[in-house]
Amino acid sequence: MSQPLFIESGGANICKHGEILCGDSLSVATMDGGKLMVLSDGLGSGVKANILATLTTRIATRLMERGLPLEEVVETLTDTLPECKVRKIAYSTFTLLKVKEDGRVYLAEFDNPPTFFLKRGYISELKYRDRLIGSRKIREAHVHAEAGDWLVTVSDGEIHAGIGGLLNLGWDWEKIAKFLETQVYEDVSAQKVAQILVDQAKQLYEGKPGDDTTVGVLKIRPKRFASFMIGPPVKRDDDTAVVERFLNLPGRKIVSGGTTAGILAKFLDKDVIVDLSTMTNKIPPTGKLEGVDLVTEGVHTVNATLEILEKVEEVDALTGMRDGASLLAREFLFADSINIFLGQAINPAHLNPNLPQEMGFKSRSVQAIAAILKERGKEVFIEIH
Amino acid sequence: MRVITVCVGSACHLKGSHEIINYFKEAIQQAGLEKEVELKGTFCMDHCTDGANLLVDDVLFHASSIDDARRIFEEEIIQKK
C-alpha cells in the first residue's frame, strides 16, 4: 500500500502599486479527503476587482465543496457576478484545483496563466482539454500526483512582473517554471514557496507592482502522524494493551507525565534519562527514552503548551527553543494527524488541597489543545482510557 | 561517585524541585565536588504526596525547602565524604 498523502497549502499576494485592496482572491478549503484551491483575478483593480474576485472564489469553493459539476459553477458565476459599469461585462478569471489525498488532481482554468505542475522537482506538462461552457472556454486537466509533487498557480501579475521595466516582456511563464525548479524541495513549506515567488515578483516590479500578484501553492507530501500519550489508564490491567497500540501507530511518539513515561519505560525495558539542561523556571525538564521521540513532564508542560499554541501558528517560530512545552508544541504543529491517548487515572498527589487548582486541569488542557489543532485543519482523535 | 537524583515530576516541581536542583548545582560547585557528585533528574518516584523527593545514591529523602536540601547535602554528602 502506498503511504498516505497530505496536501499542504500556501498563499501570498501583493497589491498593485497604490491600491489598498488586492483585486485577486485566493481561497483554500479542506474537503473530505483533500484540498480545494481557487484563485481568481477580478476585472480591473481595487475594490471592484476585489469584490469580483472574492465572490468568484467563495462561490466556486462552496459549489465545488458540495460536489456540483463545473457547468453549474461557471453558470452560477456568470449569473451572479455584478456587471462592470464601464465595460458592461461580468468578468473574473479563475483556477480551480482539487487535489485528493489519494493523489487525484482535477484542474479547471479560465483565462488564468497555466498552472505549474512539478514532478520530482521538474516541470511536467499538463494535458489540457478545452471545454466550452456558455461563451467561455475552460481548460481542464486530470493528473495523478505523488509525494514530492507541487502545483503552483499564479495570477497574471506574476507572469508580467518587470514588464516594460527590468524585463521587456515580463518574467514569463517559462522563466518562472525554471525558477520554480530551483525552489521546490522536500524541506521547504508551501507557504515559503508562495512567499518567495511573490517577493521575487515585487523585486522585478522594483517595489511598484503594475498589477495585483497572487500565488497559490499546493505541496503533496507524505502525511505526518504523531501519537501523544498522557496519563496512565484508569485500569492498570489496560496498561500493556494501550501501550502496545500506542507504539504500533505510525509516526512520532510523544509521552507526557512521569508515571506514564514510567509505564512505557517498563514496557520497553529501558530507562527514562532526564535532561536537566532543558529545565526552566516554569517548565520541568524533558527526558529521553529509547523508542519514544519525546518525553516531557505532564500537567505543567501541557498547560504551557496550550498557552504557546494559543499564540504560535508556525513551527519555525519555535526554532531553537528547548523546553518541554515548546518541543511539545512543535510536535503538534508539525503533525497533520494526531492520536491522543488520554489516561484518566487520578494521581493522589494532585488531590492535595494545598496544591494549586490547575493541577486538576490536565484533561481540560488536552481537550483545549485538541480543539486548537482541529481549528488549524489537523486531524485529531482522542481516546480516553 | 555519589549520585543525587531529584524528582522533576509535576507534584515535585510544584514543591520546588527546580529550586532544589539549582541549589544542589551550586552546592556541588562550591564544595568543589563536580568530579565526585553527579546530579540527575528523574520523573515520578511514586511518592508524590511526600515531595519533593530525591535520592542520595539509593536512599530516599524528602525536601520541602532549600533548608531541607542544605541539611541533606551537609549530612549525606559533606559529612560522608
GROMACS .gro file of C-alpha atoms in nm:
model
  466
    1MET     CA    1   0.000   0.000   0.000
    2SER     CA    2   0.126   0.345  -0.082
    3GLN     CA    3   0.179   0.584   0.207
    4PRO     CA    4  -0.099   0.831   0.291
    5LEU     CA    5  -0.056   1.175   0.138
    6PHE     CA    6  -0.113   1.521   0.273
    7ILE     CA    7  -0.186   1.831   0.068
    8GLU     CA    8  -0.009   2.128   0.224
    9SER     CA    9  -0.118   2.470   0.105
   10GLY     CA   10   0.035   2.817   0.100
   11GLY     CA   11  -0.061   3.151  -0.046
   12ALA     CA   12   0.073   3.503  -0.078
   13ASN     CA   13  -0.016   3.820  -0.263
   14ILE     CA   14   0.085   4.180  -0.325
   15CYS     CA   15  -0.140   4.464  -0.440
   16LYS     CA   16  -0.095   4.678  -0.745
   17HIS     CA   17   0.107   4.985  -0.653
   18GLY     CA   18  -0.114   5.245  -0.486
   19GLU     CA   19  -0.402   5.008  -0.414
   20ILE     CA   20  -0.507   4.904  -0.066
   21LEU     CA   21  -0.717   4.607  -0.172
   22CYS     CA   22  -0.596   4.321  -0.385
   23GLY     CA   23  -0.802   4.253  -0.696
   24ASP     CA   24  -0.711   3.886  -0.682
   25SER     CA   25  -0.854   3.635  -0.439
   26LEU     CA   26  -0.719   3.303  -0.323
   27SER     CA   27  -0.918   3.056  -0.121
   28VAL     CA   28  -0.819   2.721   0.023
   29ALA     CA   29  -1.070   2.480   0.171
   30THR     CA   30  -1.022   2.142   0.328
   31MET     CA   31  -1.276   1.899   0.199
   32ASP     CA   32  -1.339   1.536   0.262
   33GLY     CA   33  -1.007   1.368   0.186
   34GLY     CA   34  -0.838   1.656   0.009
   35LYS     CA   35  -0.792   2.026  -0.058
   36LEU     CA   36  -0.961   2.270  -0.288
   37MET     CA   37  -0.778   2.583  -0.401
   38VAL     CA   38  -0.941   2.858  -0.603
   39LEU     CA   39  -0.759   3.160  -0.745
   40SER     CA   40  -0.945   3.441  -0.913
   41ASP     CA   41  -0.838   3.767  -1.074
   42GLY     CA   42  -1.115   4.026  -1.086
   43LEU     CA   43  -1.160   4.269  -1.372
   44GLY     CA   44  -0.976   4.596  -1.309
   45SER     CA   45  -0.817   4.671  -0.975
   46GLY     CA   46  -0.901   4.798  -0.629
   47VAL     CA   47  -1.233   4.749  -0.458
   48LYS     CA   48  -1.430   4.646  -0.767
   49ALA     CA   49  -1.181   4.379  -0.870
   50ASN     CA   50  -1.157   4.265  -0.511
   51ILE     CA   51  -1.532   4.211  -0.487
   52LEU     CA   52  -1.546   4.025  -0.820
   53ALA     CA   53  -1.254   3.801  -0.730
   54THR     CA   54  -1.375   3.731  -0.377
   55LEU     CA   55  -1.724   3.645  -0.498
   56THR     CA   56  -1.574   3.413  -0.757
   57THR     CA   57  -1.354   3.219  -0.513
   58ARG     CA   58  -1.630   3.199  -0.250
   59ILE     CA   59  -1.900   3.083  -0.489
   60ALA     CA   60  -1.671   2.836  -0.664
   61THR     CA   61  -1.542   2.694  -0.335
   62ARG     CA   62  -1.892   2.648  -0.189
   63LEU     CA   63  -2.030   2.482  -0.501
   64MET     CA   64  -1.730   2.258  -0.556
   65GLU     CA   65  -1.740   2.151  -0.190
   66ARG     CA   66  -2.093   2.035  -0.247
   67GLY     CA   67  -1.975   1.836  -0.547
   68LEU     CA   68  -2.156   2.035  -0.816
   69PRO     CA   69  -2.034   1.990  -1.174
   70LEU     CA   70  -1.821   2.257  -1.337
   71GLU     CA   71  -2.104   2.368  -1.569
   72GLU     CA   72  -2.313   2.473  -1.272
   73VAL     CA   73  -2.021   2.653  -1.112
   74VAL     CA   74  -1.949   2.854  -1.427
   75GLU     CA   75  -2.318   2.929  -1.491
   76THR     CA   76  -2.370   3.042  -1.133
   77LEU     CA   77  -2.068   3.269  -1.159
   78THR     CA   78  -2.188   3.423  -1.486
   79ASP     CA   79  -2.537   3.482  -1.344
   80THR     CA   80  -2.424   3.617  -1.008
   81LEU     CA   81  -2.126   3.842  -1.070
   82PRO     CA   82  -2.217   4.210  -1.093
   83GLU     CA   83  -2.161   4.376  -1.427
   84CYS     CA   84  -1.884   4.631  -1.465
   85LYS     CA   85  -2.043   4.968  -1.545
   86VAL     CA   86  -1.756   5.073  -1.768
   87ARG     CA   87  -1.703   4.753  -1.959
   88LYS     CA   88  -2.058   4.610  -1.946
   89ILE     CA   89  -1.936   4.261  -1.863
   90ALA     CA   90  -1.927   4.049  -1.552
   91TYR     CA   91  -1.587   3.903  -1.558
   92SER     CA   92  -1.324   3.744  -1.345
   93THR     CA   93  -1.079   3.466  -1.418
   94PHE     CA   94  -1.043   3.151  -1.213
   95THR     CA   95  -0.830   2.848  -1.150
   96LEU     CA   96  -0.986   2.557  -0.960
   97LEU     CA   97  -0.754   2.298  -0.815
   98LYS     CA   98  -0.893   1.995  -0.643
   99VAL     CA   99  -0.639   1.751  -0.500
  100LYS     CA  100  -0.749   1.435  -0.323
  101GLU     CA  101  -0.536   1.256  -0.067
  102ASP     CA  102  -0.511   0.957  -0.300
  103GLY     CA  103  -0.324   1.184  -0.545
  104ARG     CA  104  -0.603   1.253  -0.795
  105VAL     CA  105  -0.586   1.609  -0.924
  106TYR     CA  106  -0.861   1.792  -1.109
  107LEU     CA  107  -0.780   2.128  -1.259
  108ALA     CA  108  -1.001   2.381  -1.438
  109GLU     CA  109  -0.875   2.716  -1.565
  110PHE     CA  110  -1.043   3.013  -1.719
  111ASP     CA  111  -0.821   3.292  -1.853
  112ASN     CA  112  -0.557   3.247  -1.582
  113PRO     CA  113  -0.195   3.156  -1.658
  114PRO     CA  114  -0.148   2.776  -1.683
  115THR     CA  115  -0.081   2.605  -1.352
  116PHE     CA  116   0.275   2.487  -1.290
  117PHE     CA  117   0.297   2.117  -1.217
  118LEU     CA  118   0.629   1.997  -1.078
  119LYS     CA  119   0.700   1.629  -1.067
  120ARG     CA  120   1.007   1.516  -0.873
  121GLY     CA  121   1.138   1.871  -0.893
  122TYR     CA  122   1.088   1.923  -1.267
  123ILE     CA  123   0.815   2.098  -1.461
  124SER     CA  124   0.581   1.846  -1.614
  125GLU     CA  125   0.339   1.927  -1.892
  126LEU     CA  126  -0.031   1.907  -1.813
  127LYS     CA  127  -0.254   1.765  -2.083
  128TYR     CA  128  -0.540   2.008  -2.112
  129ARG     CA  129  -0.875   1.956  -2.278
  130ASP     CA  130  -1.077   2.257  -2.387
  131ARG     CA  131  -1.441   2.278  -2.300
  132LEU     CA  132  -1.698   2.540  -2.390
  133ILE     CA  133  -1.943   2.635  -2.117
  134GLY     CA  134  -2.177   2.914  -2.231
  135SER     CA  135  -1.948   3.151  -2.412
  136ARG     CA  136  -1.646   3.066  -2.200
  137LYS     CA  137  -1.361   2.843  -2.298
  138ILE     CA  138  -1.242   2.647  -1.998
  139ARG     CA  139  -0.928   2.432  -1.990
  140GLU     CA  140  -0.949   2.114  -1.787
  141ALA     CA  141  -0.686   1.863  -1.684
  142HIS     CA  142  -0.672   1.545  -1.479
  143VAL     CA  143  -0.343   1.424  -1.344
  144HIS     CA  144  -0.212   1.195  -1.076
  145ALA     CA  145   0.018   1.343  -0.814
  146GLU     CA  146   0.259   1.169  -0.578
  147ALA     CA  147   0.457   1.273  -0.273
  148GLY     CA  148   0.718   1.526  -0.384
  149ASP     CA  149   0.494   1.687  -0.648
  150TRP     CA  150   0.392   2.051  -0.642
  151LEU     CA  151   0.112   2.252  -0.802
  152VAL     CA  152   0.159   2.626  -0.827
  153THR     CA  153  -0.099   2.865  -0.960
  154VAL     CA  154  -0.041   3.236  -1.019
  155SER     CA  155  -0.235   3.541  -1.135
  156ASP     CA  156  -0.107   3.723  -1.443
  157GLY     CA  157   0.061   3.984  -1.224
  158GLU     CA  158   0.327   3.722  -1.154
  159ILE     CA  159   0.384   3.643  -1.523
  160HIS     CA  160   0.406   4.013  -1.613
  161ALA     CA  161   0.641   4.104  -1.331
  162GLY     CA  162   0.901   4.350  -1.455
  163ILE     CA  163   0.731   4.417  -1.789
  164GLY     CA  164   0.848   4.731  -1.960
  165GLY     CA  165   1.095   4.786  -1.680
  166LEU     CA  166   1.361   4.540  -1.578
  167LEU     CA  167   1.235   4.284  -1.829
  168ASN     CA  168   1.098   4.379  -2.170
  169LEU     CA  169   0.829   4.115  -2.173
  170GLY     CA  170   0.788   4.042  -1.806
  171TRP     CA  171   0.902   3.744  -1.607
  172ASP     CA  172   0.731   3.500  -1.843
  173TRP     CA  173   0.581   3.156  -1.769
  174GLU     CA  174   0.884   2.955  -1.887
  175LYS     CA  175   1.126   3.154  -1.675
  176ILE     CA  176   0.908   3.117  -1.367
  177ALA     CA  177   0.890   2.744  -1.437
  178LYS     CA  178   1.272   2.724  -1.442
  179PHE     CA  179   1.290   2.934  -1.126
  180LEU     CA  180   1.041   2.707  -0.950
  181GLU     CA  181   1.255   2.404  -1.031
  182THR     CA  182   1.530   2.560  -0.818
  183GLN     CA  183   1.296   2.642  -0.529
  184VAL     CA  184   1.093   2.333  -0.450
  185TYR     CA  185   1.247   2.065  -0.232
  186GLU     CA  186   1.137   1.841   0.048
  187ASP     CA  187   1.208   2.067   0.344
  188VAL     CA  188   1.056   2.387   0.213
  189SER     CA  189   0.696   2.464   0.302
  190ALA     CA  190   0.422   2.554   0.055
  191GLN     CA  191   0.384   2.889   0.229
  192LYS     CA  192   0.754   2.964   0.189
  193VAL     CA  193   0.747   2.894  -0.186
  194ALA     CA  194   0.442   3.119  -0.229
  195GLN     CA  195   0.619   3.396  -0.040
  196ILE     CA  196   0.940   3.358  -0.243
  197LEU     CA  197   0.750   3.386  -0.573
  198VAL     CA  198   0.566   3.697  -0.463
  199ASP     CA  199   0.882   3.857  -0.322
  200GLN     CA  200   1.064   3.785  -0.646
  201ALA     CA  201   0.783   3.947  -0.847
  202LYS     CA  202   0.793   4.252  -0.623
  203GLN     CA  203   1.165   4.290  -0.687
  204LEU     CA  204   1.114   4.263  -1.062
  205TYR     CA  205   0.848   4.533  -1.036
  206GLU     CA  206   1.112   4.738  -0.849
  207GLY     CA  207   0.882   4.764  -0.550
  208LYS     CA  208   0.594   4.911  -0.751
  209PRO     CA  209   0.379   4.624  -0.880
  210GLY     CA  210   0.199   4.706  -1.203
  211ASP     CA  211  -0.072   4.454  -1.122
  212ASP     CA  212  -0.214   4.257  -0.833
  213THR     CA  213   0.002   3.948  -0.794
  214THR     CA  214  -0.112   3.631  -0.621
  215VAL     CA  215   0.041   3.288  -0.580
  216GLY     CA  216  -0.121   2.970  -0.451
  217VAL     CA  217   0.093   2.664  -0.379
  218LEU     CA  218  -0.002   2.303  -0.308
  219LYS     CA  219   0.270   2.070  -0.189
  220ILE     CA  220   0.194   1.699  -0.200
  221ARG     CA  221   0.389   1.515   0.067
  222PRO     CA  222   0.364   1.214   0.297
  223LYS     CA  223   0.118   1.268   0.578
  224ARG     CA  224   0.283   1.332   0.915
  225PHE     CA  225   0.144   1.132   1.203
  226ALA     CA  226   0.202   1.176   1.575
  227SER     CA  227   0.073   0.984   1.874
  228PHE     CA  228   0.059   1.152   2.210
  229MET     CA  229   0.009   0.966   2.536
  230ILE     CA  230  -0.067   1.150   2.856
  231GLY     CA  231  -0.182   0.999   3.183
  232PRO     CA  232  -0.197   0.632   3.279
  233PRO     CA  233  -0.515   0.433   3.202
  234VAL     CA  234  -0.764   0.417   3.488
  235LYS     CA  235  -0.743   0.037   3.488
  236ARG     CA  236  -0.390  -0.087   3.542
  237ASP     CA  237  -0.473  -0.405   3.354
  238ASP     CA  238  -0.515  -0.194   3.040
  239ASP     CA  239  -0.159  -0.057   3.051
  240THR     CA  240   0.002  -0.315   2.826
  241ALA     CA  241  -0.273  -0.317   2.564
  242VAL     CA  242  -0.284   0.062   2.546
  243VAL     CA  243   0.096   0.095   2.528
  244GLU     CA  244   0.119  -0.168   2.256
  245ARG     CA  245  -0.139   0.006   2.041
  246PHE     CA  246   0.029   0.340   2.103
  247LEU     CA  247   0.370   0.212   1.994
  248ASN     CA  248   0.230   0.039   1.685
  249LEU     CA  249   0.081   0.356   1.535
  250PRO     CA  250   0.278   0.523   1.256
  251GLY     CA  251   0.479   0.843   1.311
  252ARG     CA  252   0.623   1.031   1.606
  253LYS     CA  253   0.566   0.906   1.963
  254ILE     CA  254   0.529   1.160   2.240
  255VAL     CA  255   0.473   1.087   2.608
  256SER     CA  256   0.384   1.334   2.883
  257GLY     CA  257   0.378   1.267   3.254
  258GLY     CA  258   0.621   1.093   3.486
  259THR     CA  259   0.402   0.794   3.564
  260THR     CA  260   0.303   0.749   3.201
  261ALA     CA  261   0.667   0.762   3.091
  262GLY     CA  262   0.739   0.506   3.361
  263ILE     CA  263   0.480   0.265   3.220
  264LEU     CA  264   0.637   0.294   2.874
  265ALA     CA  265   0.989   0.258   3.012
  266LYS     CA  266   0.885  -0.059   3.190
  267PHE     CA  267   0.723  -0.200   2.878
  268LEU     CA  268   1.025  -0.114   2.663
  269ASP     CA  269   1.263  -0.231   2.936
  270LYS     CA  270   1.461   0.092   2.907
  271ASP     CA  271   1.528   0.384   3.143
  272VAL     CA  272   1.399   0.738   3.113
  273ILE     CA  273   1.700   0.971   3.125
  274VAL     CA  274   1.609   1.321   3.239
  275ASP     CA  275   1.790   1.602   3.058
  276LEU     CA  276   1.826   1.867   3.330
  277SER     CA  277   1.965   2.120   3.082
  278THR     CA  278   1.615   2.164   2.936
  279MET     CA  279   1.468   2.277   3.269
  280THR     CA  280   1.329   2.630   3.305
  281ASN     CA  281   1.172   2.815   3.599
  282LYS     CA  282   0.828   2.727   3.477
  283ILE     CA  283   0.868   2.401   3.291
  284PRO     CA  284   1.023   2.081   3.424
  285PRO     CA  285   1.292   1.918   3.209
  286THR     CA  286   1.231   1.673   2.924
  287GLY     CA  287   1.351   1.316   2.917
  288LYS     CA  288   1.490   1.065   2.673
  289LEU     CA  289   1.354   0.716   2.626
  290GLU     CA  290   1.465   0.483   2.350
  291GLY     CA  291   1.170   0.407   2.124
  292VAL     CA  292   0.990   0.731   2.208
  293ASP     CA  293   1.062   1.062   2.031
  294LEU     CA  294   0.984   1.299   2.316
  295VAL     CA  295   0.923   1.260   2.691
  296THR     CA  296   0.802   1.553   2.899
  297GLU     CA  297   0.654   1.610   3.241
  298GLY     CA  298   0.273   1.618   3.244
  299VAL     CA  299   0.041   1.888   3.369
  300HIS     CA  300   0.270   2.195   3.383
  301THR     CA  301   0.420   2.124   3.042
  302VAL     CA  302   0.080   2.067   2.882
  303ASN     CA  303  -0.065   2.384   3.035
  304ALA     CA  304   0.232   2.579   2.900
  305THR     CA  305   0.200   2.411   2.559
  306LEU     CA  306  -0.163   2.524   2.543
  307GLU     CA  307  -0.050   2.883   2.611
  308ILE     CA  308   0.207   2.859   2.331
  309LEU     CA  309  -0.039   2.712   2.080
  310GLU     CA  310  -0.287   2.990   2.151
  311LYS     CA  311  -0.027   3.236   2.017
  312VAL     CA  312   0.201   3.048   1.778
  313GLU     CA  313   0.093   2.901   1.443
  314GLU     CA  314   0.419   2.830   1.262
  315VAL     CA  315   0.668   2.562   1.363
  316ASP     CA  316   0.953   2.795   1.264
  317ALA     CA  317   0.857   3.039   1.538
  318LEU     CA  318   0.973   2.783   1.796
  319THR     CA  319   1.312   2.712   1.639
  320GLY     CA  320   1.585   2.697   1.899
  321MET     CA  321   1.350   2.656   2.197
  322ARG     CA  322   1.450   2.356   2.406
  323ASP     CA  323   1.200   2.349   2.693
  324GLY     CA  324   0.942   2.070   2.710
  325ALA     CA  325   0.641   2.287   2.631
  326SER     CA  326   0.797   2.436   2.316
  327LEU     CA  327   0.912   2.093   2.198
  328LEU     CA  328   0.565   1.952   2.256
  329ALA     CA  329   0.406   2.245   2.072
  330ARG     CA  330   0.648   2.187   1.781
  331GLU     CA  331   0.542   1.824   1.755
  332PHE     CA  332   0.175   1.925   1.745
  333LEU     CA  333   0.231   2.198   1.486
  334PHE     CA  334   0.441   1.970   1.266
  335ALA     CA  335   0.196   1.680   1.254
  336ASP     CA  336  -0.106   1.658   1.023
  337SER     CA  337  -0.281   1.382   1.213
  338ILE     CA  338  -0.259   1.338   1.588
  339ASN     CA  339  -0.379   1.046   1.800
  340ILE     CA  340  -0.419   1.141   2.165
  341PHE     CA  341  -0.430   0.871   2.433
  342LEU     CA  342  -0.569   1.044   2.739
  343GLY     CA  343  -0.542   0.838   3.056
  344GLN     CA  344  -0.774   0.939   3.336
  345ALA     CA  345  -0.612   0.764   3.632
  346ILE     CA  346  -0.600   1.001   3.925
  347ASN     CA  347  -0.269   1.087   4.084
  348PRO     CA  348  -0.335   1.103   4.461
  349ALA     CA  349  -0.077   1.379   4.493
  350HIS     CA  350  -0.282   1.604   4.268
  351LEU     CA  351  -0.579   1.587   4.504
  352ASN     CA  352  -0.381   1.755   4.778
  353PRO     CA  353  -0.583   2.066   4.874
  354ASN     CA  354  -0.259   2.260   4.919
  355LEU     CA  355  -0.175   2.235   4.550
  356PRO     CA  356  -0.296   2.494   4.302
  357GLN     CA  357  -0.621   2.411   4.130
  358GLU     CA  358  -0.473   2.386   3.781
  359MET     CA  359  -0.318   2.052   3.874
  360GLY     CA  360  -0.659   1.902   3.810
  361PHE     CA  361  -0.695   2.064   3.469
  362LYS     CA  362  -0.482   1.827   3.266
  363SER     CA  363  -0.774   1.676   3.073
  364ARG     CA  364  -0.920   2.016   3.009
  365SER     CA  365  -0.590   2.146   2.871
  366VAL     CA  366  -0.554   1.843   2.646
  367GLN     CA  367  -0.907   1.896   2.513
  368ALA     CA  368  -0.831   2.265   2.455
  369ILE     CA  369  -0.513   2.177   2.265
  370ALA     CA  370  -0.710   1.928   2.053
  371ALA     CA  371  -0.967   2.199   1.972
  372ILE     CA  372  -0.697   2.445   1.861
  373LEU     CA  373  -0.528   2.184   1.640
  374LYS     CA  374  -0.859   2.090   1.479
  375GLU     CA  375  -0.931   2.454   1.410
  376ARG     CA  376  -0.597   2.473   1.226
  377GLY     CA  377  -0.711   2.194   0.993
  378LYS     CA  378  -0.543   1.899   1.160
  379GLU     CA  379  -0.696   1.558   1.218
  380VAL     CA  380  -0.721   1.492   1.591
  381PHE     CA  381  -0.851   1.178   1.755
  382ILE     CA  382  -0.882   1.146   2.132
  383GLU     CA  383  -0.911   0.811   2.306
  384ILE     CA  384  -0.991   0.816   2.673
  385HIS     CA  385  -0.864   0.529   2.882
  386MET     CA  386   3.095   0.854   4.267
  387ARG     CA  387   2.793   0.975   4.463
  388VAL     CA  388   2.465   1.045   4.285
  389ILE     CA  389   2.187   1.285   4.382
  390THR     CA  390   1.869   1.224   4.185
  391VAL     CA  391   1.589   1.479   4.214
  392CYS     CA  392   1.234   1.411   4.102
  393VAL     CA  393   1.108   1.658   3.842
  394GLY     CA  394   0.753   1.522   3.812
  395SER     CA  395   0.452   1.752   3.831
  396ALA     CA  396   0.395   1.739   4.206
  397CYS     CA  397   0.763   1.768   4.299
  398HIS     CA  398   0.804   2.053   4.051
  399LEU     CA  399   0.533   2.242   4.237
  400LYS     CA  400   0.703   2.167   4.564
  401GLY     CA  401   1.020   2.334   4.446
  402SER     CA  402   1.230   2.063   4.281
  403HIS     CA  403   1.350   2.325   4.031
  404GLU     CA  404   1.497   2.541   4.309
  405ILE     CA  405   1.635   2.235   4.484
  406ILE     CA  406   1.818   2.126   4.169
  407ASN     CA  407   1.964   2.473   4.129
  408TYR     CA  408   2.072   2.466   4.496
  409PHE     CA  409   2.248   2.130   4.452
  410LYS     CA  410   2.420   2.253   4.135
  411GLU     CA  411   2.565   2.546   4.328
  412ALA     CA  412   2.644   2.344   4.641
  413ILE     CA  413   2.835   2.081   4.443
  414GLN     CA  414   3.031   2.353   4.266
  415GLN     CA  415   3.111   2.544   4.586
  416ALA     CA  416   3.229   2.231   4.759
  417GLY     CA  417   3.443   2.154   4.452
  418LEU     CA  418   3.282   1.811   4.422
  419GLU     CA  419   3.196   1.817   4.050
  420LYS     CA  420   3.407   1.508   3.994
  421GLU     CA  421   3.267   1.320   4.292
  422VAL     CA  422   2.896   1.401   4.290
  423GLU     CA  423   2.666   1.364   3.994
  424LEU     CA  424   2.333   1.547   3.983
  425LYS     CA  425   2.049   1.380   3.791
  426GLY     CA  426   1.678   1.422   3.739
  427THR     CA  427   1.408   1.160   3.726
  428PHE     CA  428   1.038   1.152   3.660
  429CYS     CA  429   0.788   1.025   3.913
  430MET     CA  430   0.921   0.824   4.209
  431ASP     CA  431   0.572   0.721   4.322
  432HIS     CA  432   0.587   0.921   4.645
  433CYS     CA  433   0.409   1.223   4.506
  434THR     CA  434   0.234   1.318   4.830
  435ASP     CA  435   0.564   1.345   5.020
  436GLY     CA  436   0.769   1.552   4.771
  437ALA     CA  437   0.987   1.699   4.670
  438ASN     CA  438   1.154   1.362   4.653
  439LEU     CA  439   1.518   1.293   4.596
  440LEU     CA  440   1.762   1.007   4.618
  441VAL     CA  441   2.112   1.023   4.753
  442ASP     CA  442   2.257   0.715   4.591
  443ASP     CA  443   1.970   0.474   4.663
  444VAL     CA  444   1.828   0.633   4.976
  445LEU     CA  445   1.504   0.828   4.950
  446PHE     CA  446   1.476   1.174   5.110
  447HIS     CA  447   1.206   1.438   5.112
  448ALA     CA  448   1.290   1.805   5.092
  449SER     CA  449   1.015   2.060   5.129
  450SER     CA  450   1.253   2.356   5.124
  451ILE     CA  451   1.605   2.463   5.031
  452ASP     CA  452   1.688   2.433   5.404
  453ASP     CA  453   1.597   2.064   5.393
  454ALA     CA  454   1.811   2.024   5.083
  455ARG     CA  455   2.101   2.203   5.252
  456ARG     CA  456   2.072   1.975   5.556
  457ILE     CA  457   2.062   1.664   5.335
  458PHE     CA  458   2.365   1.785   5.141
  459GLU     CA  459   2.558   1.856   5.465
  460GLU     CA  460   2.470   1.528   5.632
  461GLU     CA  461   2.480   1.292   5.336
  462ILE     CA  462   2.747   1.437   5.110
  463ILE     CA  463   2.983   1.664   5.306
  464GLN     CA  464   2.997   1.459   5.626
  465LYS     CA  465   3.022   1.127   5.445
  466LYS     CA  466   3.295   1.239   5.211
   0.00000   0.00000   0.00000
